Amino acid sequence: MWGGRFSDKPSDIMQAINVSISFDKRMAEQDVRGSKAHANMLAVQGIIADTDNAAIQVGLDDVLGEIKDDTFPYRDGFEDIHLNIEARLTELIGETAGRLHTARSRNDQVATDFRLWVRDRLDGFDGALADLQRALLGQAGKTADMLMPGFTHLQVAQPVTFGHHMLAYVEMFARDRARFADCKSRLNESPLGAAALAGTPYPIDREMTSDALGFSRPMANSLDAVSARDFALEALSCTSICATHLSRLAEEMVLWTSTQFGFVTLSDKFTTGSSIMPQKRNPDAAELVRAKTGCITGALVSLTMVMKGLPLAYSKDMQEDKKPVFDAFDALALAIAAMTGMSADMNPNANSMAKAAGAAYSTATDLADWLVRELGLPFRQAHHATGEIVALAEDRGKALHELSLEAMQKVLPQINEGVFDVLSPKNSVASRTSFGGTAPDNVRAQIKVWQERLGG
Ligand code: ARG
């Protein structure tokens, strides 16, 4: 395709390092879409004849057919997906195919294809994350009152409800969806028509190709159009943040399904056995989601390093932009699907969570707050007195609500019967009615809000 001034063939090593068809073939459909829009525009602008465009359109449709039913002949000899498709078009319609590449370059072509590819996948993530949110919401709907210990430092802190915990992730994944949407709006500009780097003398209509491909507008600077890969970096950043959220939920599942926690069980569908220990049920899927975050964030770092310090405009370095994105997106799609499956599959164990919710003096803050509210103590003094009562309970091997009133009165004589109202985990969560708090009434109200937003 480009050998006019060459008399010798590239060496095998040159060929090996240069060829990208093995991975950029994934942009085949986007490449055809871009070429069809470009050829139509060339014809409307009188740059190629209508009859030639008609032949090109038919040929490209045939190519698309071959791509879709997997009969397209991908060949290393043609370097990348762009040259492969043009070569195949030439075989199908003859010399007319050579008119397609008028007023464009592979530089604006690849930038266009890649943007289209990323854009298509971002839409997929939005739908997949909505499904994940629905699975978590389904759990929340059944567990708005179900007590569990809330943790800080992975130490029991204060009782919360399992429904509240599920909704925390619904919120996180909502922000991930918003980030992807924001990324999409910024990437949705068309590089097509920037040509190699400087624009073109042909009277092209960039608005027309931009509209035809669903972009918001053509990119305003031809050098930027062929050089920019921040859309891919931004997509990878969003991917990496989302993967981090998935890994936190995955880690919680690993903890919760352990014998020590026993908070939830996963079914046979999302666990595996051990080949030596017959009793084992391992949360492999959750562990793999946790691990995939490494590969995904690695992809972000990898592309950042490829782009760092590249002079304008196009450099072949940028051919290495696709693999990290393909890998990270594949990993994220699988991770979201796995978490959606596991979230729906989780069977929460109300008894063991309730027991844990009341352990480790989890209502000590409630006691301190009661001393402030009912006895008018300054919070710091209440905190200190509560600490002494906890030490006393620890001494006697009792939970706070199991201590006698007399015992508590030894620390603070003004304490009265009313204190028992706040010492149980159930009353503790019910009292957390501040906006965003874990009170079951709040949780139910939030569940309703999300059901309306997510339609399920
Ligand atoms: N395969 C190339 C890539 O992915 C296409 C652009 C080639 N442009 C060039 N001037 N060699 O970046």
Coordinates of C-alpha atoms and ligand atoms in Angstrom, one line a residue:
M1 CA 0.0 0.0 0.0
W2 CA 2.8 2.4 0.8
G3 CA 5.7 0.7 -1.1
G4 CA 6.1 3.1 -4.1
R5 CA 9.4 4.5 -3.1
F6 CA 10.7 1.2 -1.8
S7 CA 12.6 -1.3 -3.8
D8 CA 13.3 -3.9 -1.1
K9 CA 10.9 -5.7 1.3
P10 CA 10.9 -5.1 5.0
S11 CA 12.9 -7.6 7.1
D12 CA 11.1 -10.3 9.0
I13 CA 11.9 -8.4 12.2
M14 CA 10.6 -5.1 10.8
Q15 CA 7.5 -6.9 9.8
A16 CA 7.1 -8.5 13.2
I17 CA 7.4 -5.3 15.2
N18 CA 5.3 -3.3 12.8
V19 CA 2.3 -5.6 12.3
S20 CA -0.8 -4.8 14.4
I21 CA -3.6 -6.8 12.7
S22 CA -3.6 -9.5 15.4
F23 CA -5.1 -6.9 17.9
D24 CA -6.5 -4.0 15.9
K25 CA -8.8 -6.4 13.9
R26 CA -11.2 -5.8 16.8
M27 CA -11.9 -2.3 15.3
A28 CA -12.9 -3.9 11.9
E29 CA -16.6 -2.8 12.2
Q30 CA -15.7 0.7 13.3
D31 CA -13.3 1.0 10.4
V32 CA -16.0 0.1 7.9
R33 CA -18.4 2.6 9.5
G34 CA -15.8 5.3 9.2
S35 CA -15.0 4.5 5.6
K36 CA -18.6 4.4 4.5
A37 CA -19.2 7.8 6.0
H38 CA -16.0 9.2 4.4
A39 CA -16.9 7.9 1.0
N40 CA -20.4 9.2 1.1
M41 CA -19.0 12.6 2.0
L42 CA -16.5 12.5 -0.8
A43 CA -19.3 11.8 -3.3
V44 CA -21.6 14.6 -2.0
Q45 CA -18.7 17.0 -2.2
G46 CA -17.9 16.0 -5.8
I47 CA -14.5 14.6 -4.8
I48 CA -15.3 11.1 -6.1
A49 CA -18.0 10.1 -8.6
D50 CA -21.3 8.8 -7.3
T51 CA -20.8 5.6 -9.3
D52 CA -17.5 5.0 -7.6
N53 CA -19.1 5.7 -4.2
A54 CA -21.9 3.3 -5.0
A55 CA -19.3 0.5 -5.8
I56 CA -17.4 1.4 -2.6
Q57 CA -20.5 1.2 -0.4
V58 CA -21.5 -2.2 -1.8
G59 CA -18.0 -3.5 -1.4
L60 CA -17.7 -2.2 2.2
D61 CA -21.1 -3.8 3.0
D62 CA -19.7 -7.1 1.7
V63 CA -16.6 -6.6 3.8
L64 CA -18.8 -6.0 6.8
G65 CA -20.7 -9.2 6.1
E66 CA -17.5 -11.1 6.0
I67 CA -16.4 -9.5 9.3
K68 CA -19.7 -10.4 10.9
D69 CA -19.8 -14.0 9.9
D70 CA -16.1 -14.4 10.5
T71 CA -15.0 -15.2 7.0
F72 CA -13.0 -12.0 6.5
P73 CA -9.4 -12.9 5.6
Y74 CA -7.2 -11.1 8.1
R75 CA -3.6 -11.1 6.8
D76 CA -0.4 -10.1 8.5
G77 CA 1.0 -9.0 5.1
F78 CA -1.3 -6.0 5.2
E79 CA 0.0 -4.7 8.5
D80 CA -3.2 -3.4 10.2
I81 CA -7.0 -3.4 10.0
H82 CA -7.1 -0.3 7.8
L83 CA -4.9 -1.8 5.1
N84 CA -6.5 -5.2 5.4
I85 CA -9.9 -3.8 4.7
E86 CA -8.7 -1.7 1.8
A87 CA -6.9 -4.7 0.3
R88 CA -10.0 -6.8 0.6
L89 CA -12.1 -4.0 -0.9
T90 CA -9.7 -3.9 -3.8
E91 CA -10.1 -7.7 -4.3
L92 CA -13.9 -7.3 -4.2
I93 CA -14.5 -4.1 -6.4
G94 CA -11.1 -3.6 -8.2
E95 CA -9.2 -0.3 -8.7
T96 CA -12.1 1.9 -7.6
A97 CA -11.3 1.0 -4.0
G98 CA -8.2 3.1 -4.4
R99 CA -10.4 6.3 -4.4
L100 CA -11.6 5.7 -0.8
H101 CA -8.3 6.9 0.7
T102 CA -8.6 10.4 -0.9
A103 CA -8.4 13.2 1.6
R104 CA -7.7 11.0 4.6
S105 CA -4.8 9.3 6.2
R106 CA -4.5 6.2 8.4
N107 CA -3.7 8.7 11.2
D108 CA -7.1 10.3 11.3
Q109 CA -8.6 6.9 10.3
V110 CA -7.2 5.1 13.3
A111 CA -8.0 7.9 15.7
T112 CA -11.6 7.8 14.4
D113 CA -11.9 4.0 14.6
F114 CA -10.5 3.9 18.1
R115 CA -12.9 6.6 19.4
L116 CA -15.8 4.8 17.9
W117 CA -14.7 1.5 19.5
V118 CA -14.2 3.0 22.9
R119 CA -17.5 4.9 22.7
D120 CA -19.4 1.6 21.8
R121 CA -17.9 -0.1 24.8
L122 CA -18.7 2.8 27.2
D123 CA -22.3 2.3 26.4
G124 CA -22.0 -1.4 27.3
F125 CA -20.5 -0.5 30.7
D126 CA -23.3 1.8 31.5
G127 CA -25.9 -1.0 30.9
A128 CA -23.8 -3.6 32.8
L129 CA -23.3 -1.3 35.8
A130 CA -27.0 -0.6 35.9
D131 CA -27.6 -4.3 36.1
L132 CA -25.1 -4.6 38.9
Q133 CA -26.9 -1.8 40.8
R134 CA -30.2 -3.6 40.3
A135 CA -28.8 -6.8 41.8
L136 CA -27.5 -4.8 44.8
L137 CA -30.8 -3.0 45.2
G138 CA -32.6 -6.4 45.1
Q139 CA -30.5 -7.4 48.1
A140 CA -31.1 -4.1 49.8
G141 CA -34.9 -4.5 49.3
K142 CA -34.8 -7.6 51.5
T143 CA -32.4 -6.3 54.1
A144 CA -33.3 -2.8 55.0
D145 CA -33.7 -3.9 58.7
M146 CA -31.1 -6.7 58.7
L147 CA -28.5 -5.8 61.3
M148 CA -24.8 -6.1 60.6
P149 CA -21.7 -4.6 62.3
G150 CA -20.3 -1.6 60.6
F151 CA -16.5 -1.5 60.6
T152 CA -13.7 1.0 60.8
H153 CA -10.2 -0.3 60.7
L154 CA -12.0 -3.7 60.1
Q155 CA -12.8 -3.5 63.8
V156 CA -16.5 -3.5 64.8
A157 CA -17.5 0.1 65.1
Q158 CA -21.3 0.7 65.1
P159 CA -24.3 -1.4 64.0
V160 CA -25.6 -0.7 60.5
T161 CA -28.0 -2.6 58.2
F162 CA -27.0 -4.9 55.4
G163 CA -29.4 -2.9 53.1
H164 CA -27.5 0.3 54.0
H165 CA -24.2 -1.4 53.1
M166 CA -25.6 -2.6 49.8
L167 CA -26.8 0.9 49.0
A168 CA -23.3 2.3 49.6
Y169 CA -22.2 0.3 46.5
V170 CA -25.2 1.4 44.5
E171 CA -24.0 5.0 45.1
M172 CA -20.4 4.1 44.1
F173 CA -21.5 2.5 40.8
A174 CA -23.7 5.4 40.1
R175 CA -20.7 7.7 40.2
D176 CA -18.8 5.2 38.0
R177 CA -21.6 5.4 35.4
A178 CA -21.6 9.2 35.6
R179 CA -17.8 9.2 35.1
F180 CA -18.1 7.0 32.0
A181 CA -20.9 9.2 30.6
D182 CA -18.7 12.3 31.2
C183 CA -15.8 10.6 29.5
K184 CA -18.1 9.8 26.5
S185 CA -19.2 13.3 26.1
R186 CA -15.6 14.6 26.0
L187 CA -14.4 11.9 23.6
N188 CA -17.3 12.3 21.2
E189 CA -15.6 14.5 18.7
S190 CA -14.6 13.5 15.2
P191 CA -10.9 13.4 14.2
L192 CA -11.9 12.3 10.6
G193 CA -10.7 14.8 8.0
A194 CA -7.6 15.9 9.9
A195 CA -5.8 13.7 7.4
A196 CA -2.1 13.0 8.2
L197 CA -1.7 16.0 10.5
A198 CA -2.3 19.2 8.7
G199 CA -5.8 18.9 7.1
T200 CA -6.4 18.5 3.4
P201 CA -6.7 20.7 0.3
Y202 CA -9.8 18.8 -0.9
P203 CA -13.2 20.5 -0.2
I204 CA -14.3 17.9 2.5
D205 CA -17.2 18.4 4.8
R206 CA -16.1 17.4 8.3
E207 CA -19.5 18.2 9.8
M208 CA -21.1 15.7 7.6
T209 CA -18.8 12.8 8.5
S210 CA -19.0 13.8 12.2
D211 CA -22.8 13.7 12.1
A212 CA -22.9 10.5 10.1
L213 CA -20.7 8.8 12.8
G214 CA -22.7 10.2 15.7
F215 CA -20.0 12.6 16.9
S216 CA -21.0 15.9 18.4
R217 CA -18.7 17.9 16.3
P218 CA -15.4 17.7 14.3
M219 CA -12.2 18.2 16.3
A220 CA -11.1 21.8 15.8
N221 CA -7.3 21.2 15.4
S222 CA -5.9 18.7 12.9
L223 CA -2.7 18.2 14.9
D224 CA -4.6 17.5 18.1
A225 CA -7.1 15.3 16.2
V226 CA -4.5 12.8 15.2
S227 CA -2.3 13.1 18.4
A228 CA -4.9 13.0 21.1
R229 CA -5.3 9.8 23.1
D230 CA -6.5 11.4 26.4
F231 CA -9.9 10.0 25.5
A232 CA -8.4 6.5 26.0
L233 CA -6.5 7.6 29.1
E234 CA -9.7 9.0 30.6
A235 CA -11.6 5.9 29.7
L236 CA -8.9 3.8 31.4
S237 CA -9.0 6.1 34.5
C238 CA -12.8 5.6 34.8
T239 CA -12.2 1.9 34.2
S240 CA -9.6 1.8 36.9
I241 CA -11.7 3.6 39.5
C242 CA -14.6 1.3 38.7
A243 CA -12.4 -1.7 39.1
T244 CA -11.3 -0.4 42.4
H245 CA -14.9 -0.3 43.6
L246 CA -15.5 -3.8 42.3
S247 CA -12.5 -5.0 44.1
R248 CA -13.7 -3.6 47.4
L249 CA -17.0 -5.4 47.1
A250 CA -15.1 -8.5 46.0
E251 CA -12.9 -8.3 49.1
E252 CA -15.9 -7.9 51.3
M253 CA -17.4 -11.0 49.8
V254 CA -14.2 -12.9 50.5
L255 CA -14.4 -11.8 54.1
W256 CA -18.1 -12.3 54.5
T257 CA -18.1 -15.8 53.1
S258 CA -15.2 -16.9 55.4
T259 CA -16.1 -19.2 58.4
Q260 CA -14.9 -16.5 60.8
F261 CA -17.4 -13.9 59.5
G262 CA -20.1 -16.2 58.1
F263 CA -22.1 -13.2 57.0
V264 CA -23.2 -14.5 53.6
T265 CA -23.1 -17.7 51.6
L266 CA -22.6 -18.0 47.9
S267 CA -24.1 -20.8 45.9
D268 CA -22.4 -23.5 43.8
K269 CA -22.7 -21.1 40.9
F270 CA -20.1 -18.7 42.2
T271 CA -17.8 -20.9 44.3
T272 CA -15.3 -23.7 43.6
G273 CA -14.1 -26.6 45.6
S274 CA -10.7 -27.7 46.5
S275 CA -9.1 -30.8 44.9
I276 CA -7.6 -31.9 48.2
M277 CA -9.8 -30.4 50.9
P278 CA -13.3 -31.8 50.4
Q279 CA -15.0 -29.4 52.8
K280 CA -13.8 -26.2 51.0
R281 CA -16.0 -23.7 49.2
N282 CA -13.8 -21.0 47.8
P283 CA -15.0 -17.5 46.5
D284 CA -12.7 -17.7 43.5
A285 CA -14.8 -15.3 41.3
A286 CA -14.5 -12.6 44.0
E287 CA -10.8 -13.1 44.3
L288 CA -10.3 -12.9 40.6
V289 CA -12.3 -9.7 40.4
R290 CA -10.1 -8.3 43.2
A291 CA -7.0 -9.4 41.1
K292 CA -8.2 -8.0 37.8
T293 CA -8.0 -4.5 39.3
G294 CA -4.2 -4.9 39.0
C295 CA -4.3 -5.7 35.3
I296 CA -6.8 -2.8 34.7
T297 CA -4.8 -0.2 36.6
G298 CA -1.7 -1.5 34.9
A299 CA -3.3 -0.7 31.6
L300 CA -3.8 2.9 32.6
V301 CA -0.2 3.2 33.7
S302 CA 1.0 1.4 30.5
L303 CA -0.8 3.8 28.2
T304 CA 0.2 6.8 30.2
M305 CA 3.9 5.8 29.7
V306 CA 3.3 5.3 26.0
M307 CA 1.9 8.8 25.6
K308 CA 4.3 10.5 27.9
G309 CA 6.7 12.9 26.1
L310 CA 5.4 12.1 22.6
P311 CA 5.9 15.0 20.3
L312 CA 3.0 16.1 18.0
A313 CA 1.6 14.8 15.8
Y314 CA 1.3 11.0 15.1
S315 CA 4.1 8.6 16.2
K316 CA 4.0 4.9 15.7
D317 CA 4.2 4.5 19.5
M318 CA 0.5 5.2 19.4
Q319 CA -0.2 1.9 17.7
E320 CA 0.5 0.5 21.2
D321 CA -2.5 2.4 22.6
K322 CA -5.1 -0.3 21.8
K323 CA -3.9 -3.4 23.7
P324 CA -4.1 -1.9 27.2
V325 CA -7.6 -0.5 26.4
F326 CA -8.8 -3.8 24.9
D327 CA -7.4 -5.8 27.8
A328 CA -8.7 -3.5 30.5
F329 CA -12.2 -3.2 29.0
D330 CA -12.5 -7.0 28.6
A331 CA -11.4 -7.5 32.2
L332 CA -13.8 -4.8 33.5
A333 CA -16.7 -6.3 31.5
L334 CA -16.1 -9.7 33.0
A335 CA -15.6 -8.3 36.5
I336 CA -18.9 -6.4 36.4
A337 CA -20.7 -9.5 35.2
A338 CA -19.1 -11.6 37.9
M339 CA -20.0 -9.1 40.6
T340 CA -23.6 -8.9 39.3
G341 CA -23.9 -12.6 39.4
M342 CA -22.4 -12.9 42.9
S343 CA -24.4 -9.9 44.2
A344 CA -27.7 -11.6 43.2
D345 CA -26.5 -14.9 44.4
M346 CA -25.5 -13.8 47.9
N347 CA -27.5 -15.2 50.7
P348 CA -27.1 -13.0 53.8
N349 CA -27.1 -14.8 57.2
A350 CA -29.2 -12.6 59.5
N351 CA -28.4 -14.5 62.7
S352 CA -24.6 -14.3 62.5
M353 CA -24.6 -10.7 61.3
A354 CA -27.0 -9.7 64.2
K355 CA -24.8 -11.5 66.7
A356 CA -21.7 -9.8 65.3
A357 CA -23.6 -6.4 65.3
G358 CA -24.0 -6.5 69.0
A359 CA -20.5 -7.7 69.8
A360 CA -17.5 -5.7 70.7
Y361 CA -19.5 -3.0 72.5
S362 CA -20.7 -1.7 69.2
T363 CA -23.3 0.5 70.9
A364 CA -20.8 2.4 73.0
T365 CA -21.2 5.5 71.0
D366 CA -25.0 5.3 71.5
L367 CA -24.3 5.2 75.3
A368 CA -22.1 8.2 75.1
D369 CA -24.6 10.1 73.0
W370 CA -27.3 9.2 75.6
L371 CA -25.2 10.6 78.4
V372 CA -24.9 13.9 76.4
R373 CA -28.6 14.0 75.5
E374 CA -30.2 12.8 78.7
L375 CA -27.8 13.9 81.4
G376 CA -26.4 16.9 79.7
L377 CA -22.7 15.8 79.9
P378 CA -20.2 17.4 77.6
F379 CA -19.3 14.8 74.9
R380 CA -15.7 14.4 75.9
Q381 CA -16.8 13.6 79.5
A382 CA -19.5 11.2 78.2
H383 CA -16.8 9.5 76.0
H384 CA -14.6 9.0 79.1
A385 CA -17.4 7.6 81.3
T386 CA -18.5 5.2 78.5
G387 CA -14.9 4.0 78.2
E388 CA -15.0 3.1 81.9
I389 CA -18.3 1.3 81.5
V390 CA -16.9 -0.7 78.5
A391 CA -13.9 -1.7 80.6
L392 CA -16.3 -2.8 83.4
A393 CA -18.3 -4.9 80.9
E394 CA -15.1 -6.4 79.5
D395 CA -14.1 -7.3 83.0
R396 CA -17.3 -9.1 83.6
G397 CA -17.4 -10.7 80.2
K398 CA -20.7 -9.1 79.3
A399 CA -22.2 -7.0 76.4
L400 CA -23.2 -3.4 77.3
H401 CA -26.9 -4.2 77.4
E402 CA -26.3 -7.1 79.7
L403 CA -24.7 -5.0 82.4
S404 CA -26.9 -4.2 85.4
L405 CA -28.0 -0.6 86.1
E406 CA -26.2 -0.7 89.4
A407 CA -23.0 -1.6 87.7
M408 CA -23.3 1.3 85.4
Q409 CA -24.2 3.6 88.2
K410 CA -20.9 2.8 89.9
V411 CA -19.3 4.7 87.1
L412 CA -22.0 7.4 86.8
P413 CA -24.6 7.5 89.5
Q414 CA -27.1 9.7 87.5
I415 CA -27.6 6.9 84.9
N416 CA -31.2 5.6 84.9
E417 CA -33.3 2.8 83.3
G418 CA -33.8 4.8 80.1
V419 CA -30.3 3.9 79.0
F420 CA -31.4 0.5 78.0
D421 CA -33.4 2.0 75.2
V422 CA -30.2 2.8 73.2
L423 CA -28.0 -0.1 74.1
S424 CA -29.4 -2.7 71.7
P425 CA -28.1 -2.7 68.1
K426 CA -31.7 -2.6 66.8
N427 CA -32.4 0.7 68.7
S428 CA -29.0 2.0 67.7
V429 CA -29.6 1.7 64.0
A430 CA -33.2 3.0 64.4
S431 CA -31.9 6.1 66.0
R432 CA -29.5 7.0 63.1
T433 CA -32.2 9.0 61.3
S434 CA -29.9 11.8 60.0
F435 CA -30.0 12.2 56.3
G436 CA -27.8 9.4 54.8
G437 CA -27.8 7.5 58.1
T438 CA -28.5 3.8 58.5
A439 CA -32.0 3.9 60.1
P440 CA -34.2 1.3 58.4
D441 CA -36.7 4.0 57.5
N442 CA -34.0 6.0 55.7
V443 CA -32.8 2.9 53.9
R444 CA -36.3 2.1 52.7
A445 CA -36.7 5.7 51.4
Q446 CA -33.4 5.4 49.6
I447 CA -34.4 2.0 48.1
K448 CA -37.5 3.7 46.7
V449 CA -35.4 6.5 45.2
W450 CA -33.2 4.0 43.5
Q451 CA -36.0 1.8 42.3
E452 CA -37.5 4.7 40.6
R453 CA -34.1 5.7 39.0
L454 CA -33.2 2.2 37.9
G455 CA -36.6 1.0 37.0
G456 CA -36.4 -2.2 39.0
Ligands
ARG1 N1 -1.7 0.9 12.6 C1 -1.5 2.3 12.8 C2 -1.9 2.6 14.3 O1 -2.5 1.8 14.9 C3 -2.3 3.1 11.9 C4 -1.7 4.4 11.6 C5 -0.5 4.3 10.8 N2 0.0 5.6 10.4 C6 1.2 5.7 9.9 N3 1.6 6.9 9.6 N4 2.1 4.7 9.8 O2 -1.5 3.6 14.8

